[in-house]
Every structure is written in C-alpha cells, then in structure tokens.
Amino acid sequence: MKRLPLPRLRFAALLALAFASSTLAAEKPNVIVIMADDLGYGDISVNGATAIQTPNIDRLAAEGLRFTSGYCSASTCTPTRYSFLTGSYAFRRKGTGIAPPNGHLVIPSDTFTIADIAKAAGYRTAVIGKWHLGLGVEGQGPDWNGALVPGPRELGFDYNFILPTTNDRVPQVYVENNRVLNLDPRDPLWVGDQQPASDHPTGISHRATLKLDWSLGHNGTIHNGISRIGFYTGGKAARFRDEDLGDKWVEKANTWLEANRIQPFFLFFASHDIHVPRMPHERFQGATTLGFRGDSIVEFDWSVGELMKTLDRLGLAEKTLIVLCSDNGPVMDDGYKDGALEKRGNHRAGGPFRGGKYSVYEGGTRTPFITRWKGRIQPGVSTALVSTIDLAASLAALTGTALPADACGDSFDVSAALLGQPGAKGREHYVQQDNGGTGNFGFRVGDWKLVRYETKFANNEIVEQPLQRTAAPLFQLFDLAKDPGETTDVLAKNPEVGEKLQTRLAAIVAASRSR
Ligand code: NG6
Ligand code: CA
C-alpha cells in the first residue's frame, strides 16, 4: 500500500474514526452511571418523599424508567462499588468490606472491569468522585507522596479525579490520575491509624472547637472543623473544603464530558452526597427542614441537574444512557451529630422498606434506580429486578463486547430491562449482602425473600432510630408481593419454599459464580 504523507494519513484516520463513531452511535450510547452515597429509596420525591424535593431526579425519572426493584449489591459502600466494577459478588473475595484510610486497592489489577468492557468497545472512560476501593498494592497501601498505583487507571479508567476513601476518613485531598493534586513536596502527606504525636489535635482533645461534633468514632485528626476516622499531617496545600466537593465533581465532569464528547464515553460519577460528614455547600444549607442530611440530597439533585444540562448543551441527551443509583440504603446518625435523626419529621428515608445501611432487609440495598436514554427508553415505571452488579454484563451486551470466560461471574445481561423492552423481567434471583464476611444475606427469588442472619442480629433495622442491633432469627421468609416491608415472617407457613431457598442460596454462596 502506498504510504500517505503523515498529515494526510492522520486526516484519513480521523475521518475513518468520525465515520465509525457516527455509524456505531446507535448501538454504543455514552453511559453515565451516577452513584449516590447512602441515598435511600424514599429519599427522592419521585419515590414518595415530601419533605425533600428533587426536581432534577424527578425529571430524569419522568423522561426515563424508574425501577421499583432496583438494587445495589451490598448495604455498605466498598462491596457495592467492588461488585459494580467487577460484576462479581464481593462476598466471594476477602478484604472487600469498608476500606480503611490506608487500604490497598481491593480489586486485583488484572480484573476485567466494567471500565475494561467500555474500553474494549472503544469508549473513553473516567471515574470522578468517591473511590473507596483502596489504592496501592497489598501489604503496602497508598504511597501518598508518590504514584498511587495500582488505582483506577490500572482498572481501565483513562481519567480519574477522586476522593480516595470516604470523607469521614482521612485524608481530605483529591487524587487526579493516581497522584494527590496540589501536593507540595516540601510538605509531605502522612496518613496513619495512630495519633502521630501526643499534642496532635483530635476530635477528643479539641472537641469544643469542632463545627460538626461526632457521635461515634470519627474523633481523629481535625480538618475544616470536622474530626475524622484516622490521622494525618502535612499536605496542607492539597486539602479541600468539604463544602466544595459537590461543585468539584460537577466541574470536573463537565470538563471531561466536553473534552470527550466526540467519542462514546463511560463516566462513573460517584457523588459523595449524602455520606457523612454531611456538609453541603453553604448555598444548600437550610434548603430543607431535615438538616444537612436533607440539604445534601438537594445538593445531589442539583448535581444530577447540572449533568443533564451539560448533556443538553452538548446535544448528547439522545446519545447517552444515564443510570442513577445508590451504593447502599439510608442511615440517620452515622457518626456525626448533624441532626438527621432529630429533624427527620415524618420522612421515611427507606420508603416502604425495612432496614437501611448495614442491613440485608430490603432497605439496605433496594435503592433509587433510574435509567434514561432519550428517544430510546420509553418513559415509565418498571418492576423488573435489576442491580448495579448487572451493569457490567449489560454494557457488554449493549456494545457487543465479548466477556472473557472468567469475567463478571455474577453479572447478568439485563439490558432489555434497563431499556424498558416489553416483557423484560430482569433477574430471576438476587443475593444481597451487608458489609460482607458476616454470613448475613438477603436472597430474593421472584417475590420470595429469604433473610439469613448468621450473626442472629439485624443492623439498622429501624432507620428512624439511633443505629441499633436487634436480635433476629437465623432464617426468615417474606412474601414481597404482599409484604414489601418484610413485616411478617412466613417461614413456618412455607417450610418447603424456605428450604429450597436456603439450599439455593448456600449453593450460590459456595460457587465461584452465579451466571
Ligand atoms: C462505619 C462508620 C460510618 C461510615 C461507614 C462506611 C463508625 C462508627 N462508622 O464504620 O461512619 O464511615 O463505616 O460507610 O466509624 S460507607 O458508606 O462508606 O460504607
Ligand atoms: Ca455508602
């Protein structure tokens, strides 16, 4: 073949690329997964909240499909995010519970993740927001002053702009492309789980100075008037203000979306709202009568609206599938005295469901779930059973990407349900876990729900109370069709169903995959 001079070759290549992306656009929608943190089913007005208005999320639902059986995989953060990225149940892998400040990356870097699926399909990929899956290698953890590898890049994300852990854990810095942003080498960042010096101010020694008091734990290093889990020193120039997180995610997402609007893109937008410490921007403080928990929901709703505006502005609303979800169910007092409990009024954060964060009752994992793809998804409400763990296999199916044999073993292709195709039912069965390693599980098959409390304790069973552990029998059975609130245990009346589900759950847990 005759060699073209370089500029022409580049021009030809660009033309071919533009042609390819325009002809494939119909089958390769851009994808934005918006994951809220600790947002309960009942926390958005389209799901029945009246004390909080979420007009942007409501509009997303009105233009798309709102799921009444949409789930995340765990009732805490790290295992849900693990499962979302890997398409594999987190209980299959040790060390995937809530990650500590100095935790290493809990996903092996050779895992074929949802970001790899997107990349294989020709997408540009990014994660912006809360990470909380650890950074660095096992046994060492994050090298805060150097390269934070392995991290999101090694898992298939071309770009990352993240909060490394969760904001009630140290440190309060952004990481951009695996490095702490704005870190001055003359002021190195140190992070540890022991008080570094006896005069190091903490939430205990300087409690009277705090702008947000703690209620449980969260009494280590103070930054921005808030004490945290863990300790750190240095990195002063790199530290952010809690109030600015929401704005920063939107700013970075807008920049990235603008830069990547030509190609298909996959954006994991991982908001920190409404996790503790709930410290919404000043302009949202007082937006509701529910205190900062409610105000953070309004902030989250605002950020959803901003992303929708950006898509409209770039003319991408009809080329983009948005999935809105949460990483676990709701909690009131999660370690800070922000008034969530006292100011809750009649608000039911879990909607009609029992239990919240830390629980395997429905409220722990049945969370807001909305898909929108203008012009492609017929607006409405869906009762199909879908989960964040299914997004990997569904994206593979949607984009025609082959999954390696050992990848995404618990992820089902529910793309027909996500797109609202008539008759699509989603999953037939689903395992819910708490923080993992406890042996507690929820197991839904059709409308039956088996609850197994290996610990014989249910956590946060009543969301509208201080965090509590309540005695629970080893097994319970509920008929969700008649009793979505899991109020009446029907195990004694349906022993054969109970036994069948127990056996099936045990088999799924013992296996290496369920698909
Ligand atoms: C718990 C913390 C809670 C929160 C949670 C993780 C205490 C007493 N509680 O251990 O505040 O940080 O871990 O939340 O420390 S998650 O949404 O990131 O999983
Ligand atoms: Ca969470």
Coordinates of C-alpha atoms and ligand atoms in Angstrom, one line a residue:
M1 CA 0.0 0.0 0.0
K2 CA 1.2 3.4 -0.9
R3 CA 2.2 5.4 2.2
L4 CA 0.4 8.7 2.6
P5 CA 2.3 11.7 3.8
L6 CA 1.8 12.0 7.6
P7 CA -0.7 14.9 7.7
R8 CA -3.0 13.2 5.2
L9 CA -2.7 9.9 6.9
R10 CA -3.8 11.5 10.1
F11 CA -6.6 13.3 8.4
A12 CA -7.8 10.0 6.8
A13 CA -7.6 8.2 10.1
L14 CA -9.6 10.9 11.8
L15 CA -12.2 10.8 9.0
A16 CA -12.5 7.0 9.4
L17 CA -12.8 7.4 13.2
A18 CA -15.5 10.0 12.9
F19 CA -17.4 7.9 10.4
A20 CA -17.1 4.8 12.6
S21 CA -18.3 6.6 15.7
S22 CA -21.3 8.1 13.9
T23 CA -22.4 4.8 12.4
L24 CA -22.0 3.0 15.7
A25 CA -23.6 5.6 17.8
A26 CA -27.0 4.0 17.9
E27 CA -25.6 0.8 19.5
K28 CA -22.9 2.5 21.6
P29 CA -24.6 5.0 23.7
N30 CA -22.5 7.1 26.0
V31 CA -23.0 5.9 29.5
I32 CA -23.0 7.9 32.8
V33 CA -23.5 6.0 36.0
I34 CA -24.4 8.4 38.7
M35 CA -24.0 6.7 42.0
A36 CA -25.2 8.5 45.2
D37 CA -23.8 7.6 48.6
D38 CA -26.2 6.3 51.3
L39 CA -29.3 7.6 49.4
G40 CA -32.4 5.7 50.4
Y41 CA -35.3 4.5 48.3
G42 CA -37.6 7.1 49.9
D43 CA -35.2 10.0 49.8
I44 CA -36.3 11.3 46.4
S45 CA -39.6 12.9 45.7
V46 CA -40.4 10.7 42.8
N47 CA -40.2 7.8 45.2
G48 CA -42.6 9.5 47.6
A49 CA -40.5 11.9 49.7
T50 CA -42.5 15.1 50.5
A51 CA -40.1 16.8 52.9
I52 CA -37.5 17.0 50.2
Q53 CA -38.0 18.0 46.6
T54 CA -35.7 16.5 44.0
P55 CA -36.9 18.1 40.7
N56 CA -33.9 17.1 38.6
I57 CA -34.1 13.4 39.6
D58 CA -37.8 13.5 39.2
R59 CA -37.4 14.9 35.6
L60 CA -34.8 12.2 34.9
A61 CA -37.4 9.6 36.0
A62 CA -40.2 11.3 34.0
E63 CA -38.0 11.1 30.9
G64 CA -36.8 7.6 31.7
L65 CA -37.6 4.5 33.5
R66 CA -37.9 4.3 37.3
F67 CA -37.3 0.9 38.9
T68 CA -39.2 -0.2 41.9
S69 CA -36.9 -3.2 42.3
G70 CA -33.5 -1.6 41.5
Y71 CA -30.7 -2.7 43.8
C72 CA -27.1 -2.2 44.8
S73 CA -25.3 -5.3 45.9
A74 CA -24.4 -4.5 49.4
S75 CA -25.6 -2.3 52.2
T76 CA -22.2 -0.7 52.6
C77 CA -20.1 1.2 50.1
T78 CA -16.9 -0.7 49.3
P79 CA -18.6 -4.1 48.5
T80 CA -21.2 -2.4 46.2
R81 CA -18.5 -0.5 44.3
Y82 CA -16.4 -3.6 44.1
S83 CA -19.4 -5.6 42.6
F84 CA -20.4 -2.7 40.3
L85 CA -16.9 -2.6 38.8
T86 CA -16.1 -6.3 38.7
G87 CA -19.5 -7.8 38.1
S88 CA -18.8 -10.3 40.8
Y89 CA -20.3 -10.6 44.3
A90 CA -18.0 -9.0 46.8
F91 CA -18.6 -11.8 49.4
R92 CA -16.5 -14.1 47.1
R93 CA -13.4 -12.1 47.9
K94 CA -11.9 -11.4 51.3
G95 CA -11.0 -7.9 52.3
T96 CA -13.8 -6.2 50.3
G97 CA -15.5 -4.7 53.4
I98 CA -15.5 -0.9 54.1
A99 CA -12.0 0.2 53.2
P100 CA -9.8 1.9 55.8
P101 CA -7.8 5.2 55.1
N102 CA -4.6 3.4 54.2
G103 CA -6.3 0.5 52.4
H104 CA -4.7 -1.1 49.3
L105 CA -6.7 -1.5 46.1
V106 CA -9.1 -4.4 46.8
I107 CA -9.6 -5.2 43.1
P108 CA -6.7 -7.1 41.5
S109 CA -5.5 -5.0 38.7
D110 CA -5.8 -7.9 36.1
T111 CA -9.6 -8.0 36.7
F112 CA -11.7 -7.3 33.6
T113 CA -13.8 -4.5 34.9
I114 CA -16.8 -2.6 33.6
A115 CA -14.3 0.1 32.5
D116 CA -12.4 -2.5 30.5
I117 CA -15.6 -3.5 28.8
A118 CA -16.2 0.1 27.9
K119 CA -12.6 0.5 26.6
A120 CA -12.9 -2.7 24.6
A121 CA -15.9 -1.2 23.0
G122 CA -14.0 1.9 22.0
Y123 CA -15.1 4.1 24.9
R124 CA -13.2 6.8 26.7
T125 CA -13.6 6.1 30.4
A126 CA -13.4 8.2 33.6
V127 CA -14.3 8.0 37.3
I128 CA -15.0 11.2 39.1
G129 CA -15.9 11.3 42.8
K130 CA -15.7 8.9 45.7
W131 CA -13.5 5.9 45.1
H132 CA -13.3 4.0 48.5
L133 CA -11.7 0.9 47.0
G134 CA -8.2 1.4 48.2
L135 CA -5.1 2.4 46.4
G136 CA -1.7 0.7 46.0
V137 CA -0.5 -2.8 46.5
E138 CA -1.5 -5.2 49.2
G139 CA 0.9 -5.1 52.2
Q140 CA 1.9 -1.5 51.3
G141 CA -1.2 0.5 50.7
P142 CA -1.1 4.0 49.2
D143 CA 2.1 5.9 48.6
W144 CA 0.5 9.3 49.3
N145 CA 3.6 11.3 48.1
G146 CA 4.2 9.2 45.0
A147 CA 2.3 7.3 42.4
L148 CA -0.9 5.8 43.8
V149 CA -0.7 2.6 41.8
P150 CA -2.4 0.4 41.2
G151 CA -5.5 2.6 41.2
P152 CA -8.4 3.4 38.8
R153 CA -6.1 3.7 35.8
E154 CA -5.0 0.1 36.2
L155 CA -8.6 -0.9 36.3
G156 CA -9.4 0.6 32.9
F157 CA -10.2 4.3 33.7
D158 CA -8.5 6.6 31.3
Y159 CA -9.1 9.5 33.6
N160 CA -9.7 9.7 37.4
F161 CA -10.4 12.5 39.7
I162 CA -11.3 11.0 43.0
L163 CA -11.7 11.3 46.7
P164 CA -9.5 8.3 47.7
T165 CA -11.5 6.9 50.6
T166 CA -14.7 8.4 52.0
N167 CA -14.8 11.8 53.5
D168 CA -15.2 10.8 57.2
R169 CA -11.9 9.1 56.7
V170 CA -8.6 10.8 56.2
P171 CA -7.1 12.4 54.1
Q172 CA -9.2 15.3 52.6
V173 CA -7.3 15.5 49.3
Y174 CA -8.2 14.9 45.7
V175 CA -6.3 12.4 43.6
E176 CA -6.1 13.1 39.9
N177 CA -4.7 10.4 37.7
N178 CA -3.2 8.5 40.6
R179 CA -1.5 11.4 42.2
V180 CA -2.5 13.7 45.1
L181 CA -3.5 17.0 43.5
N182 CA -1.6 20.2 44.5
L183 CA 0.7 18.3 46.9
D184 CA 3.7 20.4 47.9
P185 CA 6.7 18.1 48.2
R186 CA 8.1 20.3 51.0
D187 CA 5.0 19.4 53.0
P188 CA 4.6 15.6 52.6
L189 CA 1.3 13.9 53.4
W190 CA 1.4 11.4 56.2
V191 CA -1.6 9.1 56.9
G192 CA -1.8 6.6 59.8
D193 CA -4.1 4.9 62.2
Q194 CA -2.2 6.1 65.3
Q195 CA -2.1 9.6 66.7
P196 CA 1.3 10.9 65.3
A197 CA 2.2 13.0 68.4
S198 CA 0.7 13.5 71.8
D199 CA -0.1 17.1 71.0
H200 CA -1.7 16.4 67.6
P201 CA -5.2 17.9 67.9
T202 CA -8.0 15.4 67.7
G203 CA -11.8 15.3 68.0
I204 CA -11.2 14.3 71.6
S205 CA -8.7 16.9 72.7
H206 CA -10.2 19.8 70.7
R207 CA -13.8 18.7 70.7
A208 CA -15.1 22.2 71.8
T209 CA -13.6 23.7 68.6
L210 CA -15.4 21.5 66.2
K211 CA -18.0 22.9 63.8
L212 CA -19.6 19.5 63.5
D213 CA -19.5 17.3 66.6
W214 CA -19.0 13.5 66.3
S215 CA -21.3 10.9 68.0
L216 CA -19.4 7.7 67.4
G217 CA -15.8 7.2 66.3
H218 CA -14.7 10.0 63.9
N219 CA -12.6 11.6 66.6
G220 CA -9.1 11.5 65.0
T221 CA -7.5 14.3 63.0
I222 CA -9.4 17.6 62.6
H223 CA -9.7 19.2 59.2
N224 CA -12.1 22.1 58.4
G225 CA -13.5 21.9 61.9
I226 CA -14.5 18.2 61.5
S227 CA -12.7 15.3 63.1
R228 CA -12.3 12.1 61.1
I229 CA -11.5 8.4 61.2
G230 CA -7.7 8.2 61.2
F231 CA -4.9 10.6 61.4
Y232 CA -2.9 12.7 59.0
T233 CA -0.3 15.5 58.8
G234 CA 1.1 17.6 56.0
G235 CA -0.3 18.1 52.5
K236 CA -1.8 21.4 53.6
A237 CA -1.9 22.9 50.1
A238 CA -3.7 19.8 48.8
R239 CA -6.6 19.8 51.3
F240 CA -10.1 20.7 50.2
R241 CA -13.1 22.1 52.0
D242 CA -15.9 19.6 52.5
E243 CA -18.4 22.2 51.3
D244 CA -16.9 22.3 47.8
L245 CA -16.9 18.6 47.0
G246 CA -20.3 18.7 45.2
D247 CA -19.2 21.6 43.0
K248 CA -15.8 20.0 42.2
W249 CA -17.4 16.7 40.9
V250 CA -19.6 18.7 38.6
E251 CA -16.8 21.0 37.4
K252 CA -14.5 18.0 36.6
A253 CA -17.3 16.0 35.0
N254 CA -18.2 19.0 32.7
T255 CA -14.6 19.5 31.7
W256 CA -14.2 15.8 30.9
L257 CA -17.5 15.5 29.1
E258 CA -16.7 18.5 26.9
A259 CA -13.3 17.1 26.0
N260 CA -14.7 13.6 25.2
R261 CA -18.0 14.5 23.6
I262 CA -16.9 13.1 20.2
Q263 CA -16.3 9.5 21.2
P264 CA -18.5 7.2 23.1
F265 CA -17.7 7.7 26.7
F266 CA -18.3 5.9 30.0
L267 CA -18.4 8.1 33.1
F268 CA -18.7 6.8 36.6
F269 CA -19.9 9.8 38.5
A270 CA -19.6 8.8 42.2
S271 CA -21.1 11.6 44.3
H272 CA -20.1 11.8 47.9
D273 CA -23.6 13.1 48.8
I274 CA -25.2 12.1 51.2
H275 CA -22.5 10.3 53.2
V276 CA -21.2 11.7 56.5
P277 CA -19.8 14.2 57.3
R278 CA -22.8 15.8 55.6
M279 CA -21.5 19.3 54.8
P280 CA -23.3 20.6 51.8
H281 CA -22.2 23.9 50.2
E282 CA -23.4 27.0 52.0
R283 CA -26.0 27.7 49.3
F284 CA -27.7 24.4 50.1
Q285 CA -27.5 24.7 53.9
G286 CA -31.0 25.1 55.2
A287 CA -32.7 24.1 51.9
T288 CA -34.8 21.6 53.8
T289 CA -36.2 21.3 57.3
L290 CA -34.4 18.0 57.7
G291 CA -30.9 19.3 58.5
F292 CA -27.8 18.7 56.5
R293 CA -28.9 15.2 55.5
G294 CA -31.9 16.6 53.6
D295 CA -29.8 19.5 52.3
S296 CA -27.2 17.1 50.9
I297 CA -30.0 15.4 49.0
V298 CA -30.9 18.7 47.4
E299 CA -27.2 19.2 46.6
F300 CA -27.1 15.8 45.0
D301 CA -30.2 16.6 43.0
W302 CA -28.6 19.8 41.8
S303 CA -25.5 17.9 40.5
V304 CA -27.8 15.5 38.6
G305 CA -29.4 18.5 37.0
E306 CA -26.1 20.0 36.1
L307 CA -25.0 16.8 34.3
M308 CA -28.4 16.8 32.4
K309 CA -27.8 20.4 31.4
T310 CA -24.4 19.6 30.1
L311 CA -25.7 16.7 28.0
D312 CA -28.4 19.0 26.6
R313 CA -25.8 21.7 25.9
L314 CA -23.6 19.2 24.1
G315 CA -26.5 17.7 22.2
L316 CA -25.9 14.3 23.8
A317 CA -29.1 13.6 25.7
E318 CA -30.3 11.2 22.9
K319 CA -26.9 9.5 22.7
T320 CA -26.4 8.9 26.4
L321 CA -27.7 6.3 28.7
I322 CA -27.9 7.6 32.3
V323 CA -28.1 5.2 35.2
L324 CA -28.9 6.7 38.6
C325 CA -28.4 4.5 41.6
S326 CA -27.1 4.5 45.2
D327 CA -24.3 2.5 46.9
N328 CA -26.4 1.4 49.9
G329 CA -29.5 2.3 51.8
P330 CA -30.1 5.1 54.3
V331 CA -28.8 5.8 57.7
M332 CA -29.5 8.7 60.1
D333 CA -26.8 9.1 62.7
D334 CA -23.7 7.6 61.1
G335 CA -21.2 9.1 63.5
Y336 CA -21.8 12.8 63.5
K337 CA -24.4 14.9 65.3
D338 CA -25.8 16.6 62.3
G339 CA -29.4 16.4 63.5
A340 CA -30.5 13.9 60.8
L341 CA -32.4 11.9 63.5
E342 CA -33.9 14.8 65.4
K343 CA -35.0 16.7 62.3
R344 CA -36.4 13.7 60.3
G345 CA -40.1 14.6 60.9
N346 CA -42.2 12.1 59.0
H347 CA -39.6 11.5 56.4
R348 CA -39.0 7.8 55.6
A349 CA -35.6 7.5 54.0
G350 CA -36.1 3.9 53.2
G351 CA -39.6 4.4 51.7
P352 CA -41.8 1.4 52.4
F353 CA -38.8 -0.9 53.1
R354 CA -37.4 -2.3 56.3
G355 CA -33.9 -1.6 57.3
G356 CA -31.2 0.6 55.8
K357 CA -27.4 0.8 55.5
Y358 CA -25.7 -2.3 57.1
S359 CA -28.9 -4.4 56.8
V360 CA -29.9 -7.2 54.4
Y361 CA -33.5 -6.3 54.7
E362 CA -34.7 -4.6 51.5
G363 CA -34.0 -1.1 52.7
G364 CA -30.3 -1.9 52.8
T365 CA -30.0 -2.4 49.0
R366 CA -33.3 -1.6 47.3
T367 CA -32.4 2.0 46.4
P368 CA -33.3 4.6 43.8
F369 CA -32.7 3.3 40.3
I370 CA -33.5 5.2 37.2
T371 CA -32.4 4.8 33.6
R372 CA -32.8 7.5 30.9
W373 CA -31.9 7.4 27.3
K374 CA -33.9 10.0 25.5
G375 CA -35.6 8.7 22.3
R376 CA -34.7 5.1 23.1
I377 CA -36.2 4.3 26.5
Q378 CA -39.9 4.6 26.7
P379 CA -40.7 6.6 29.9
G380 CA -42.4 4.7 32.7
V381 CA -42.1 2.6 35.8
S382 CA -40.5 -0.9 35.8
T383 CA -40.9 -3.7 38.3
A384 CA -38.0 -5.7 36.7
L385 CA -35.3 -6.8 39.2
V386 CA -32.1 -5.1 38.2
S387 CA -28.9 -4.3 40.1
T388 CA -25.7 -2.3 39.9
I389 CA -23.8 -5.6 39.6
D390 CA -25.6 -6.2 36.3
L391 CA -24.4 -3.1 34.6
A392 CA -21.1 -4.8 33.5
A393 CA -22.7 -7.7 31.6
S394 CA -25.4 -5.4 30.3
L395 CA -22.9 -2.9 28.9
A396 CA -21.1 -5.8 27.3
A397 CA -24.3 -6.9 25.7
L398 CA -25.3 -3.5 24.6
T399 CA -22.0 -2.8 22.9
G400 CA -21.5 -6.3 21.6
T401 CA -18.4 -6.8 23.6
A402 CA -17.4 -10.4 24.4
L403 CA -16.7 -11.1 28.1
P404 CA -13.7 -13.3 28.9
A405 CA -14.8 -16.6 30.3
D406 CA -13.8 -15.8 33.9
A407 CA -15.1 -12.2 34.0
C408 CA -18.1 -10.8 35.7
G409 CA -19.4 -14.1 37.0
D410 CA -22.4 -12.7 38.9
S411 CA -23.4 -10.0 36.4
F412 CA -26.4 -10.7 34.3
D413 CA -27.3 -9.1 31.0
V414 CA -30.5 -7.2 32.0
S415 CA -30.1 -4.6 29.2
A416 CA -33.6 -5.4 27.9
A417 CA -35.0 -4.4 31.3
L418 CA -32.7 -1.4 31.6
L419 CA -34.0 -0.2 28.3
G420 CA -37.6 -1.0 29.2
Q421 CA -38.3 -3.5 26.5
P422 CA -41.7 -5.0 26.9
G423 CA -41.8 -8.3 28.9
A424 CA -38.2 -7.9 30.2
K425 CA -38.2 -9.1 33.8
G426 CA -34.5 -8.6 34.7
R427 CA -33.0 -11.1 37.1
E428 CA -34.7 -14.2 38.5
H429 CA -32.7 -14.3 41.7
Y430 CA -30.5 -11.9 43.7
V431 CA -28.2 -12.1 46.7
Q432 CA -27.9 -9.1 48.9
Q433 CA -25.0 -8.8 51.4
D434 CA -24.2 -6.4 54.2
N435 CA -20.6 -5.3 54.8
G436 CA -19.5 -8.9 54.0
G437 CA -17.8 -11.6 55.9
T438 CA -20.7 -11.9 58.3
G439 CA -22.6 -14.7 56.6
N440 CA -25.7 -12.5 56.6
F441 CA -27.6 -12.5 53.3
G442 CA -30.8 -11.5 51.7
F443 CA -31.9 -13.8 48.9
R444 CA -34.7 -12.7 46.5
V445 CA -36.2 -15.2 44.1
G446 CA -39.2 -13.7 42.3
D447 CA -41.3 -12.3 45.1
W448 CA -39.9 -14.6 47.8
K449 CA -37.2 -13.1 50.1
L450 CA -35.2 -15.3 52.3
V451 CA -33.2 -13.5 55.0
R452 CA -30.3 -15.2 56.7
Y453 CA -28.9 -13.6 59.7
E454 CA -25.9 -15.8 60.5
T455 CA -25.0 -13.3 63.2
K456 CA -28.5 -13.5 64.7
F457 CA -28.5 -9.7 64.7
A458 CA -30.0 -7.3 62.3
N459 CA -28.2 -4.0 61.9
N460 CA -30.1 -0.7 61.5
E461 CA -33.4 -2.4 61.2
I462 CA -35.3 0.7 62.0
V463 CA -33.7 3.6 60.2
E464 CA -35.5 6.3 62.1
Q465 CA -33.7 5.4 65.3
P466 CA -30.1 5.6 66.5
L467 CA -28.1 2.8 64.9
Q468 CA -29.1 -0.4 66.6
R469 CA -28.6 -4.2 66.6
T470 CA -31.7 -6.2 67.0
A471 CA -32.0 -9.9 67.7
A472 CA -33.1 -11.8 64.6
P473 CA -33.6 -15.5 63.9
L474 CA -31.2 -17.3 61.6
F475 CA -33.8 -17.5 58.8
Q476 CA -36.8 -15.5 57.9
L477 CA -39.0 -15.7 54.8
F478 CA -41.1 -12.9 53.4
D479 CA -43.6 -12.6 50.5
L480 CA -42.6 -9.3 49.0
A481 CA -45.7 -9.2 46.7
K482 CA -48.0 -9.0 49.7
D483 CA -45.5 -7.6 52.2
P484 CA -42.8 -5.4 50.7
G485 CA -42.0 -4.0 54.2
E486 CA -40.9 -7.5 55.4
T487 CA -43.1 -7.3 58.5
T488 CA -44.5 -10.9 58.6
D489 CA -42.2 -13.9 58.6
V490 CA -43.9 -16.6 56.7
L491 CA -41.2 -19.3 57.0
A492 CA -43.2 -21.5 59.4
K493 CA -46.1 -21.5 56.9
N494 CA -43.9 -22.2 53.8
P495 CA -41.2 -24.6 55.0
E496 CA -40.6 -26.1 51.6
V497 CA -40.1 -22.7 50.0
G498 CA -37.8 -21.8 52.8
E499 CA -35.7 -25.0 52.5
K500 CA -35.4 -24.6 48.7
L501 CA -34.2 -21.1 49.0
Q502 CA -31.8 -21.9 51.8
T503 CA -30.2 -24.7 49.7
R504 CA -30.1 -22.5 46.6
L505 CA -28.5 -19.6 48.5
A506 CA -25.9 -21.8 50.0
A507 CA -25.0 -23.2 46.6
I508 CA -24.6 -19.7 45.1
V509 CA -22.5 -18.5 48.0
A510 CA -20.3 -21.6 47.8
A511 CA -19.8 -21.4 44.0
S512 CA -17.4 -19.1 42.2
R513 CA -20.1 -17.5 40.1
S514 CA -23.8 -17.5 39.5
R515 CA -24.1 -16.7 35.8
Ligands
NG6_1 C1 -18.6 2.8 59.5 C2 -18.6 4.2 60.1 C3 -19.5 5.1 59.3 C4 -19.2 5.0 57.8 C5 -19.2 3.6 57.4 C6 -18.8 3.4 55.9 C7 -18.1 4.4 62.5 C8 -18.7 4.3 63.9 N1 -19.0 4.2 61.5 O1 -17.7 2.0 60.2 O2 -19.4 6.4 59.7 O3 -18.0 5.6 57.6 O4 -18.3 2.8 58.1 O5 -19.7 4.0 55.1 O6 -16.9 4.5 62.3 S1 -19.7 3.6 53.6 O7 -20.9 4.1 53.0 O8 -18.5 4.2 53.0 O9 -19.7 2.1 53.5
CA2 CA -22.3 4.4 51.1

